[in-house]
PDB file of C-alpha atoms in Angstrom:
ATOM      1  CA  UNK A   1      77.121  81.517 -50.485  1.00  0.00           C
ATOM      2  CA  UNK A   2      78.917  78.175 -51.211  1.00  0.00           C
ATOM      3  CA  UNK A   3      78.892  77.891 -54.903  1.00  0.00           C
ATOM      4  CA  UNK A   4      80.776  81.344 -55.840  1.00  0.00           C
ATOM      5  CA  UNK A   5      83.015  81.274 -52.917  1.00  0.00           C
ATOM      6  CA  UNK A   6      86.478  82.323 -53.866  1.00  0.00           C
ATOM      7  CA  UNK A   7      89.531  79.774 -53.389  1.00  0.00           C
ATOM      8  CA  UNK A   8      90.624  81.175 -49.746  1.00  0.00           C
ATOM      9  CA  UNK A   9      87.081  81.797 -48.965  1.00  0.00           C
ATOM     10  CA  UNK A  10      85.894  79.538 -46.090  1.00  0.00           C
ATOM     11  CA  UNK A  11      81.816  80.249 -45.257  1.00  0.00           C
ATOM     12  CA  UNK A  12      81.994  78.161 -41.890  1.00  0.00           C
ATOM     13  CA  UNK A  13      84.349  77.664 -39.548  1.00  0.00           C
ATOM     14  CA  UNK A  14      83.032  75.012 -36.730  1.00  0.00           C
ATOM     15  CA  UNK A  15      84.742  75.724 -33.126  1.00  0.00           C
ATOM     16  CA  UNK A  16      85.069  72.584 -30.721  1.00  0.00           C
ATOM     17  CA  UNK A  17      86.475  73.684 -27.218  1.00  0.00           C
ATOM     18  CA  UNK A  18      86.873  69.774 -25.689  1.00  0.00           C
ATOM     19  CA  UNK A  19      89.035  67.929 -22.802  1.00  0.00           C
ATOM     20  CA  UNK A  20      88.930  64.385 -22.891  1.00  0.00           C
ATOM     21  CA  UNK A  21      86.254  63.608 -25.552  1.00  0.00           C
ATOM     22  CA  UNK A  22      88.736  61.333 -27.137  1.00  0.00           C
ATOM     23  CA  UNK A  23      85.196  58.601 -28.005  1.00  0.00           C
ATOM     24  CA  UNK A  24      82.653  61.351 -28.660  1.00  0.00           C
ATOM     25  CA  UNK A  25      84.780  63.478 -30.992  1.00  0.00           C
ATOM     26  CA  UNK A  26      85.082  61.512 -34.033  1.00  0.00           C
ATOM     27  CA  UNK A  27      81.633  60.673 -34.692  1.00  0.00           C
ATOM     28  CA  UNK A  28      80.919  64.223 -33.698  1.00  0.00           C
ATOM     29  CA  UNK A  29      82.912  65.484 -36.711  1.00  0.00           C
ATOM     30  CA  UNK A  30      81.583  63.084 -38.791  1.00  0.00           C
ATOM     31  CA  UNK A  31      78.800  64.570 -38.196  1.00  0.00           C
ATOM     32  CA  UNK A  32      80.042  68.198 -38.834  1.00  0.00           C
ATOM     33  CA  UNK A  33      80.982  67.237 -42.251  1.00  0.00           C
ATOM     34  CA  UNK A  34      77.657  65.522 -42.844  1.00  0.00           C
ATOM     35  CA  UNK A  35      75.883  68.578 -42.110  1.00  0.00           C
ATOM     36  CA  UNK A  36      78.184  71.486 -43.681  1.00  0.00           C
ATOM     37  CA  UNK A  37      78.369  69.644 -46.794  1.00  0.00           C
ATOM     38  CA  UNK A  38      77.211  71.788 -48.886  1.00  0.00           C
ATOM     39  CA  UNK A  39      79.516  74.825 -47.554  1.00  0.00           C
ATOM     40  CA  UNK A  40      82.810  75.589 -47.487  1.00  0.00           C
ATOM     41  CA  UNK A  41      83.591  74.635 -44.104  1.00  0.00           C
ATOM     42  CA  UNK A  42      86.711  73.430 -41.489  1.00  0.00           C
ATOM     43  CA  UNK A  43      86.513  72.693 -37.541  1.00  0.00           C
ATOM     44  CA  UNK A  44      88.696  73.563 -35.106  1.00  0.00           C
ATOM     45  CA  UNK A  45      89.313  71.332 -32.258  1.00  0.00           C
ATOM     46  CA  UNK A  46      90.828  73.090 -29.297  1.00  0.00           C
ATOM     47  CA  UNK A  47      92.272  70.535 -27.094  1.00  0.00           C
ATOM     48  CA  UNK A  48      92.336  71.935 -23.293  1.00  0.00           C
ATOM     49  CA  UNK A  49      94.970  70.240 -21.771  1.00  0.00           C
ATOM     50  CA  UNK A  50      93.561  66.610 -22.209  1.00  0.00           C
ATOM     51  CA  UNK A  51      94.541  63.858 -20.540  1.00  0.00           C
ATOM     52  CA  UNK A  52      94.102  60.937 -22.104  1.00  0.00           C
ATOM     53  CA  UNK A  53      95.122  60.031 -26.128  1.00  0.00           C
ATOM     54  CA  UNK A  54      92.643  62.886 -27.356  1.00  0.00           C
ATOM     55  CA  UNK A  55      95.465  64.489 -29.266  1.00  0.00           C
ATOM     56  CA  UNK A  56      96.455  61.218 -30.921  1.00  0.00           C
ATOM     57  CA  UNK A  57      93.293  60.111 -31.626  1.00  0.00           C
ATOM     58  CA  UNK A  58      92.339  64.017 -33.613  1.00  0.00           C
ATOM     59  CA  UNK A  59      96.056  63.450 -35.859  1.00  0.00           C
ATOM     60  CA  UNK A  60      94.887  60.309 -37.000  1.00  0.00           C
ATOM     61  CA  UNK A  61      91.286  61.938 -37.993  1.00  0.00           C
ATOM     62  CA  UNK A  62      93.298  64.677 -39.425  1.00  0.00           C
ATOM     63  CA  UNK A  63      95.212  62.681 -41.407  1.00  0.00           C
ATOM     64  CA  UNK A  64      92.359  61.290 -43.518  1.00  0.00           C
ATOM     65  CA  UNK A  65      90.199  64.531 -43.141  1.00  0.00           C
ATOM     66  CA  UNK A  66      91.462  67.906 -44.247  1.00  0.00           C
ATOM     67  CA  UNK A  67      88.419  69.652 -42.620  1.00  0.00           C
ATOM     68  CA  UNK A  68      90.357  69.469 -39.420  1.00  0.00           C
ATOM     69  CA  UNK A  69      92.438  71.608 -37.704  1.00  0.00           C
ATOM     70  CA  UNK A  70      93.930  71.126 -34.374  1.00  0.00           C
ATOM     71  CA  UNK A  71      94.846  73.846 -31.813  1.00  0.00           C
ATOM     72  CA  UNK A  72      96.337  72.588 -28.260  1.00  0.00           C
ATOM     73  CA  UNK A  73      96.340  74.119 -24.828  1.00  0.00           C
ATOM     74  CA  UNK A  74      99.607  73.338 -22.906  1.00  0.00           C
ATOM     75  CA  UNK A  75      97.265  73.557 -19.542  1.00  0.00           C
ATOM     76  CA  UNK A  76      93.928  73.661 -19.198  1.00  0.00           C
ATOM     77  CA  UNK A  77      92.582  77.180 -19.737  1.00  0.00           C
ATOM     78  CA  UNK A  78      88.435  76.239 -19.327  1.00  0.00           C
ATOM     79  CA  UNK A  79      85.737  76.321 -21.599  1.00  0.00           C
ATOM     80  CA  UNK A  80      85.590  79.940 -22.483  1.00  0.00           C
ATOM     81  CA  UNK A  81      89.193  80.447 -23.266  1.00  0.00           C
ATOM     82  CA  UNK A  82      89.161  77.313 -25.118  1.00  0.00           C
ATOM     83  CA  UNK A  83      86.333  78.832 -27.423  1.00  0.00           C
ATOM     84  CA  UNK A  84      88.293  82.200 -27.500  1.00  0.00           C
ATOM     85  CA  UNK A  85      91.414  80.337 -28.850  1.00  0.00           C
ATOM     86  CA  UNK A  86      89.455  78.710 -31.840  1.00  0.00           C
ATOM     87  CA  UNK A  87      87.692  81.682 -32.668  1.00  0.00           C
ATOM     88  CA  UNK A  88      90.992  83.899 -33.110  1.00  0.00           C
ATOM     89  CA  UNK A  89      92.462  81.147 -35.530  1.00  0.00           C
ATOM     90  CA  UNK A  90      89.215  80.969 -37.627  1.00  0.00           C
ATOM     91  CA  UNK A  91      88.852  82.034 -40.890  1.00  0.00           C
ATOM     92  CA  UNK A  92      84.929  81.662 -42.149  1.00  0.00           C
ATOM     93  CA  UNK A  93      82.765  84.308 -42.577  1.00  0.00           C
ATOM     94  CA  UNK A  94      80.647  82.944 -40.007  1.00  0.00           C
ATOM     95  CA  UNK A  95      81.716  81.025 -36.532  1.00  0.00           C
ATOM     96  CA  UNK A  96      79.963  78.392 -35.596  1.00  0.00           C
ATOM     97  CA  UNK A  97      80.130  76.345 -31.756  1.00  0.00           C
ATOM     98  CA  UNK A  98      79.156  73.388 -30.377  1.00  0.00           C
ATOM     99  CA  UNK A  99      80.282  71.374 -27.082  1.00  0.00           C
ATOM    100  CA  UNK A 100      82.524  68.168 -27.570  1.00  0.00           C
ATOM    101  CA  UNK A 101      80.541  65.829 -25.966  1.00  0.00           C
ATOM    102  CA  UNK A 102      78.020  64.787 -28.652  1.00  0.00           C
ATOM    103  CA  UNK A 103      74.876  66.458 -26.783  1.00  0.00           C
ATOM    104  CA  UNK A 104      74.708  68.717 -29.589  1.00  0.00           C
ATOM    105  CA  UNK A 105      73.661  68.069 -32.924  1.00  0.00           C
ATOM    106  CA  UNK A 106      75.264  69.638 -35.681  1.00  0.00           C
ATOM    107  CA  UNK A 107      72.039  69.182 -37.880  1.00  0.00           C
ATOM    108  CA  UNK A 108      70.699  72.591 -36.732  1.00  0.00           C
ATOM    109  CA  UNK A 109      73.683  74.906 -38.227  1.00  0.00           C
ATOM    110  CA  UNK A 110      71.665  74.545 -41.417  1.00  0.00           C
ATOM    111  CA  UNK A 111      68.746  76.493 -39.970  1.00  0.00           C
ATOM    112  CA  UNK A 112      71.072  78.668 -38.410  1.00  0.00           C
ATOM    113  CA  UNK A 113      72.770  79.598 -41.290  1.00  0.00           C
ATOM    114  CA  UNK A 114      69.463  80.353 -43.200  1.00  0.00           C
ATOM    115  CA  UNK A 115      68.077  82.635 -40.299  1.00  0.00           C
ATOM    116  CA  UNK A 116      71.571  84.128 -40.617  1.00  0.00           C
ATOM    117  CA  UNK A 117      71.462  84.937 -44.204  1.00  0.00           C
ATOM    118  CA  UNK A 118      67.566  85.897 -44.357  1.00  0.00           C
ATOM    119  CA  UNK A 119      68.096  88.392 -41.844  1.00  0.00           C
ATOM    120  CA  UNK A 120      71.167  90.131 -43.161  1.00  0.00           C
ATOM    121  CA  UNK A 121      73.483  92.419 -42.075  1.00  0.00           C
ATOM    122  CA  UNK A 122      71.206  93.215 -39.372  1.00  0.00           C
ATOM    123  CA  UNK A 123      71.643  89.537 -37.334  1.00  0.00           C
ATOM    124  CA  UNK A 124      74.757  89.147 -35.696  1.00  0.00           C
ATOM    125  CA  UNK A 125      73.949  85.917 -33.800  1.00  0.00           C
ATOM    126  CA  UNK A 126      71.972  82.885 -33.994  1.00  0.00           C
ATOM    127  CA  UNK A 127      71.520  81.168 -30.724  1.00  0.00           C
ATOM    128  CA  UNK A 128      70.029  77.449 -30.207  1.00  0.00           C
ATOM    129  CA  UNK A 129      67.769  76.983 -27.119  1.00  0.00           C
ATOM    130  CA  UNK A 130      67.899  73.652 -26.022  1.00  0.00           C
ATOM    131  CA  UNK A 131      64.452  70.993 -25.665  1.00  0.00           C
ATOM    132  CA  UNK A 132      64.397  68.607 -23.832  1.00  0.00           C
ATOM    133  CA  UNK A 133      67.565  69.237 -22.130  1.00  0.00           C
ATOM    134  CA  UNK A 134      69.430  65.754 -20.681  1.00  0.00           C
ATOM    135  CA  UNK A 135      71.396  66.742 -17.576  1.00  0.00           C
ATOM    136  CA  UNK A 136      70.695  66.247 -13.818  1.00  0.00           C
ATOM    137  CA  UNK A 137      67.415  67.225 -12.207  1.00  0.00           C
ATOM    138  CA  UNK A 138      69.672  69.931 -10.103  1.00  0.00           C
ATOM    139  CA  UNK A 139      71.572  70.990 -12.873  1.00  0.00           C
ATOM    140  CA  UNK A 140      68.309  72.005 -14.972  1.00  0.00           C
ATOM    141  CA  UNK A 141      66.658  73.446 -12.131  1.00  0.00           C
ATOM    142  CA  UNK A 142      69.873  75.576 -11.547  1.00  0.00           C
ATOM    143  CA  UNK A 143      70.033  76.253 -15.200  1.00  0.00           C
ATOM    144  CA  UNK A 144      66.513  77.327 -15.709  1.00  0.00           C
ATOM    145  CA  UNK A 145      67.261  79.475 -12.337  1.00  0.00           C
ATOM    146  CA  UNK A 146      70.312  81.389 -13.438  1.00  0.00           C
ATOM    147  CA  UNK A 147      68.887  81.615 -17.564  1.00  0.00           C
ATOM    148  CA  UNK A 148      65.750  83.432 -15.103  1.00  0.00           C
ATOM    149  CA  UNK A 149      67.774  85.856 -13.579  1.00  0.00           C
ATOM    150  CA  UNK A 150      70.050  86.906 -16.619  1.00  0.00           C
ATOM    151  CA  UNK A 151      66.992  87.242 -18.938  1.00  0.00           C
ATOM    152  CA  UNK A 152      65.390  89.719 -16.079  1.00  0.00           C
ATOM    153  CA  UNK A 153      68.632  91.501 -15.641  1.00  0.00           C
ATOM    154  CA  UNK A 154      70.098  91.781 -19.393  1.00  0.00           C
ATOM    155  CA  UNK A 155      66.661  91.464 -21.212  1.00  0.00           C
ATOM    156  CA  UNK A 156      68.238  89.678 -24.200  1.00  0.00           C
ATOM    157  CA  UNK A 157      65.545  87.519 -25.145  1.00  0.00           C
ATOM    158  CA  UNK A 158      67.152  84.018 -24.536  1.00  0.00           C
ATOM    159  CA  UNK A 159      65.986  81.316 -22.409  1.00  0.00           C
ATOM    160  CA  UNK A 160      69.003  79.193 -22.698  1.00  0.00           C
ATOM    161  CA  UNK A 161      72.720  81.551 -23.003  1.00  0.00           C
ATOM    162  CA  UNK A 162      74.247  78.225 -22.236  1.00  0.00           C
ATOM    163  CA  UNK A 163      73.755  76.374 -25.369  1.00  0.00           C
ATOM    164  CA  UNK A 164      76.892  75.272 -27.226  1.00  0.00           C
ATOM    165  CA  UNK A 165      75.309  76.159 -30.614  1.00  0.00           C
ATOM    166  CA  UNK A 166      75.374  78.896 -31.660  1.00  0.00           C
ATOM    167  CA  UNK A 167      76.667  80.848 -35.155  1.00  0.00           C
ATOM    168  CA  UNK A 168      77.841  84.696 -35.617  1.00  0.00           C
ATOM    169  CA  UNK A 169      79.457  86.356 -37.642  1.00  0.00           C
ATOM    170  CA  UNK A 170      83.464  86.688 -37.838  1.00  0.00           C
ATOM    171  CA  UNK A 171      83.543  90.614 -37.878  1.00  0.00           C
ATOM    172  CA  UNK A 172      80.542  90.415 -34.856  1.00  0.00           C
ATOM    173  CA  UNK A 173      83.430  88.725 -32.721  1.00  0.00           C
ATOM    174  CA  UNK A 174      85.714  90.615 -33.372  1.00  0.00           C
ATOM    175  CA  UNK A 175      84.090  93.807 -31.735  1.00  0.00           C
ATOM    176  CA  UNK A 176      83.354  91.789 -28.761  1.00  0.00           C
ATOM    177  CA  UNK A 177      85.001  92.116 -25.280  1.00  0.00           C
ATOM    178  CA  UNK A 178      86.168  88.882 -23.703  1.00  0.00           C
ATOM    179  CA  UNK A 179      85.935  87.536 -19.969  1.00  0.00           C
ATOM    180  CA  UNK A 180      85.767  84.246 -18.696  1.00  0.00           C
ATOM    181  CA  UNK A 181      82.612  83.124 -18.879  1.00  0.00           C
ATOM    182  CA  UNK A 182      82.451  85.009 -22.225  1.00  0.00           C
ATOM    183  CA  UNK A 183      80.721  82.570 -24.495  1.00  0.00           C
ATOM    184  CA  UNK A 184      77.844  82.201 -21.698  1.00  0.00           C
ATOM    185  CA  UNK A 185      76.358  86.156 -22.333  1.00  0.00           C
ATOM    186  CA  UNK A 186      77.143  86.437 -26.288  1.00  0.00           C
ATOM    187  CA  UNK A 187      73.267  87.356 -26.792  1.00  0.00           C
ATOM    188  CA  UNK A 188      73.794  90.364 -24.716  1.00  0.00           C
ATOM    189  CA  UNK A 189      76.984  91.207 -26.135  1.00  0.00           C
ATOM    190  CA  UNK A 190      76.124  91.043 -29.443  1.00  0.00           C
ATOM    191  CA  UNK A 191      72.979  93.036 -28.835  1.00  0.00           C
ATOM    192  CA  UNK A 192      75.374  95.461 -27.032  1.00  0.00           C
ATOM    193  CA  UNK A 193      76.912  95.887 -30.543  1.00  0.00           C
ATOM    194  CA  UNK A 194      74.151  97.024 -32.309  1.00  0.00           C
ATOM    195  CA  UNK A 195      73.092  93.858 -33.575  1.00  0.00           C
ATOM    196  CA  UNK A 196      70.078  91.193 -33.753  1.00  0.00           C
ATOM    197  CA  UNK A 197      69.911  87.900 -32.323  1.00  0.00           C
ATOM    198  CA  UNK A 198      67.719  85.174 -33.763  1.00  0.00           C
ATOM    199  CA  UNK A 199      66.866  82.014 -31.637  1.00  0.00           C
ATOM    200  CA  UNK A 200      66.769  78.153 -33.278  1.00  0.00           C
ATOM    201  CA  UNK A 201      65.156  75.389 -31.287  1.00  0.00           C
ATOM    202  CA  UNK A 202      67.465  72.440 -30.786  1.00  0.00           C
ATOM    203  CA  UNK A 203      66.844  68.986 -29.234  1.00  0.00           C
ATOM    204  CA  UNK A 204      69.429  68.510 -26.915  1.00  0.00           C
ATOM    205  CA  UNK A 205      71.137  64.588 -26.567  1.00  0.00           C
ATOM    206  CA  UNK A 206      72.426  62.581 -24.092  1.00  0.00           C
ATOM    207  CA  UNK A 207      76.249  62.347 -23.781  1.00  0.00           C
ATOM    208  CA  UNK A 208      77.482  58.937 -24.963  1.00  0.00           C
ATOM    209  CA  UNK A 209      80.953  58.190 -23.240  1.00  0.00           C
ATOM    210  CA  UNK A 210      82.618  60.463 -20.805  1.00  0.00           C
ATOM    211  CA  UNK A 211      81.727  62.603 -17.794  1.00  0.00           C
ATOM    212  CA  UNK A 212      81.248  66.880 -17.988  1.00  0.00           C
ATOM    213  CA  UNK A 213      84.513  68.536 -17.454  1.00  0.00           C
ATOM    214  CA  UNK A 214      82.805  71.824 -16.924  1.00  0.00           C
ATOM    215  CA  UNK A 215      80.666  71.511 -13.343  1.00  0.00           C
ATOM    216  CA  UNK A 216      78.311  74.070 -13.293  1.00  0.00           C
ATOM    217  CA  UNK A 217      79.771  74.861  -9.410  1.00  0.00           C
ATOM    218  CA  UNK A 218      82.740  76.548 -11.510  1.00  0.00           C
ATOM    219  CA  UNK A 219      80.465  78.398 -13.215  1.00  0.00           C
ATOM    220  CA  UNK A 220      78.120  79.181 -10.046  1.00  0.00           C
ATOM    221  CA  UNK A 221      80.609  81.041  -7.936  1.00  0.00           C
ATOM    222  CA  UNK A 222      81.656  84.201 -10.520  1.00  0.00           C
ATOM    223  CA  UNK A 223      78.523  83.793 -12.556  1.00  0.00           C
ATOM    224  CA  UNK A 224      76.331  86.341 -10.316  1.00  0.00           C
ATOM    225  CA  UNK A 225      79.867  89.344 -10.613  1.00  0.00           C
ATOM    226  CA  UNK A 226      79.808  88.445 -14.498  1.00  0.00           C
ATOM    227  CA  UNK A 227      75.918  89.436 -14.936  1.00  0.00           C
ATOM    228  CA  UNK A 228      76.433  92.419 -13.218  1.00  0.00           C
ATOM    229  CA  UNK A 229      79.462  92.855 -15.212  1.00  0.00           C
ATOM    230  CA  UNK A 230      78.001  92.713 -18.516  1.00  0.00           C
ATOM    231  CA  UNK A 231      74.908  94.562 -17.082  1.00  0.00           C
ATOM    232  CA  UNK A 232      77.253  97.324 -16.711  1.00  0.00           C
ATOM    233  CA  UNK A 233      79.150  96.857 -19.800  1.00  0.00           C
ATOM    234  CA  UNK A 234      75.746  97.257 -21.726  1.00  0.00           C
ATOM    235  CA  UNK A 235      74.913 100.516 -19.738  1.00  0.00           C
ATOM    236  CA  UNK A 236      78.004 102.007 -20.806  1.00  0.00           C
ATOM    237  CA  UNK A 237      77.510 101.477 -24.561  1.00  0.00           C
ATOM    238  CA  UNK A 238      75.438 104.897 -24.519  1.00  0.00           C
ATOM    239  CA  UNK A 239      76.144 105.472 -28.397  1.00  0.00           C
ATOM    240  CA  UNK A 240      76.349 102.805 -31.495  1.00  0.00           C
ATOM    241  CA  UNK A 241      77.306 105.163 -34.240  1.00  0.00           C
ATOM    242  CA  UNK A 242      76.378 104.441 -38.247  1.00  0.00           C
ATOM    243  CA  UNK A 243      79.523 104.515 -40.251  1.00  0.00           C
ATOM    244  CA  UNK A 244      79.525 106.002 -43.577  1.00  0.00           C
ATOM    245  CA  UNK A 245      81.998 106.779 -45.237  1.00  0.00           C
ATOM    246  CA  UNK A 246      82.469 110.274 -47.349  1.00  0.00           C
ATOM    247  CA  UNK A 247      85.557 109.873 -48.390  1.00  0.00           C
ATOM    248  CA  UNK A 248      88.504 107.754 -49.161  1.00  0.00           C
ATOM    249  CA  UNK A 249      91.791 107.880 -50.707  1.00  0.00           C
ATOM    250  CA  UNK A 250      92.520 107.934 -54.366  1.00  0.00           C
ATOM    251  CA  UNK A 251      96.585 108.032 -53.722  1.00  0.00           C
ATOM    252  CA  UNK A 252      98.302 105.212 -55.282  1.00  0.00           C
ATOM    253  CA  UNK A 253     101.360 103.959 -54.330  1.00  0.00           C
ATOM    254  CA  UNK A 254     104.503 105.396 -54.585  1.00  0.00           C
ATOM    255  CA  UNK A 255     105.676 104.077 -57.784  1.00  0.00           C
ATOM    256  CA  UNK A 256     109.847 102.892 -57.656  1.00  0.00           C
ATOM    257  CA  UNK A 257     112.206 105.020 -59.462  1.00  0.00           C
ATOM    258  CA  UNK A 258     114.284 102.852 -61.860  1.00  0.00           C
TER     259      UNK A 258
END
């Protein structure tokens, strides 16, 4: 994939919704670059409305790495529209996220991108599922309890939807329908579309500086509507139709008169 690409061709583009990671986001990219070395790659930092010298500290990086490209919210928009944001301004033929917090370790995309590629047109999405997750006793309990309920509700075959890695393809997102909360049910989604999801074990890590700006109360109090939302959404797809195409145009353009 990497060594024929052409000279606009980018094979990876690495999304990084993050407020306030100023200290975990440079080593994290580091780290990016480390591990999508051998592609064509950039990442995308979408800064959502951080406080502190986040923005500062990224135009320095920038300025040393041409990888990097920086997208600001004016206000905080959340997690989900922050990963929306980088996705419309990417331009790889496949999407990859992580969280900007460091728990996730970019190491894995390489495995994703080989299930990706050995499963072909056929795979839409590769998903990590997190082992040995570090969070709170109650938030893993209330993790495990809500990854229960959507897997017995939207039968996707995940254990963990709320993984921050994960890789599809460009024109996969594009078909897909957005809600807050989005990035949390992409398995189903993408299944929705007609489409395969593999699964990658990843070790999760613990965060290094910082606190989670995303509570999982948030996330709690619509997350029961937005199941039953994309429970419907997934009824209604009744049809996935197989395009082929018989014909196409042979008209040229109008050449000028002189």
């Amino acid at each position: 994939m990497t060594k024929n690409a052409g000279v606009n061709e980018i094979d990876v583009s690495v999304v990084i919704p993050a407020k306030n990671e100023r200290d975990n986001l440079p080593p994290l990219l580091d780290e990016i670059a480390e591990a999508l070395k051998d592609y064509r790659f950039e990442a995308i930092v979408v800064d959502d409305g951080s406080t502190d010298d986040s923005l500062e500290v990224l135009r320095r990086y920038a300025l040393e790495h041409g990888f990097l490209r920086l997208i600001h919210h004016k206000r905080s928009g959340g997690q989900s529209c922050s990963v929306r944001t980088g996705l419309l301004h990417a331009r790889g033929i496949y999407i990859a996220t992580i969280d900007g917090d460091g728990q996730n370790n970019p190491i894995y995309y390489r495995e994703m991108l080989e299930a990706m590629e050995k499963g072909g047109a056929r795979v839409g999405l590769a998903a990590g599922q997190r082992l040995g997750r570090k969070a709170s006793l109650f938030k893993r309990y209330a993790s495990k309890a809500a990854n229960k309920l959507r897997g017995a509700i939207l039968k996707d075959n995940t254990r963990d939807s709320g993984c921050g890695l994960k890789l599809l393809r460009r024109d996969v997102f594009l078909k897909l329908p957005y809600f807050d909360s989005w990035h949390r049910f992409l398995p189903a989604l993408v299944i929705r579309e007609g489409y395969e999801v593999v699964h990658v074990d990843v070790v999760d890590r613990e965060r290094e500086h910082g606190v989670s700006k995303y509570g999982i109360f948030d996330r709690a109090l619509v997350g029961v509507l937005d199941l039953f939302g994309v429970w419907w959404l997934r009824r209604r797809r009744k049809v996935i139709p197989e395009v082929v195409m018989v014909t196409d145009s042979d008209v040229s353009p109008a050449k000028e008169d002189h």
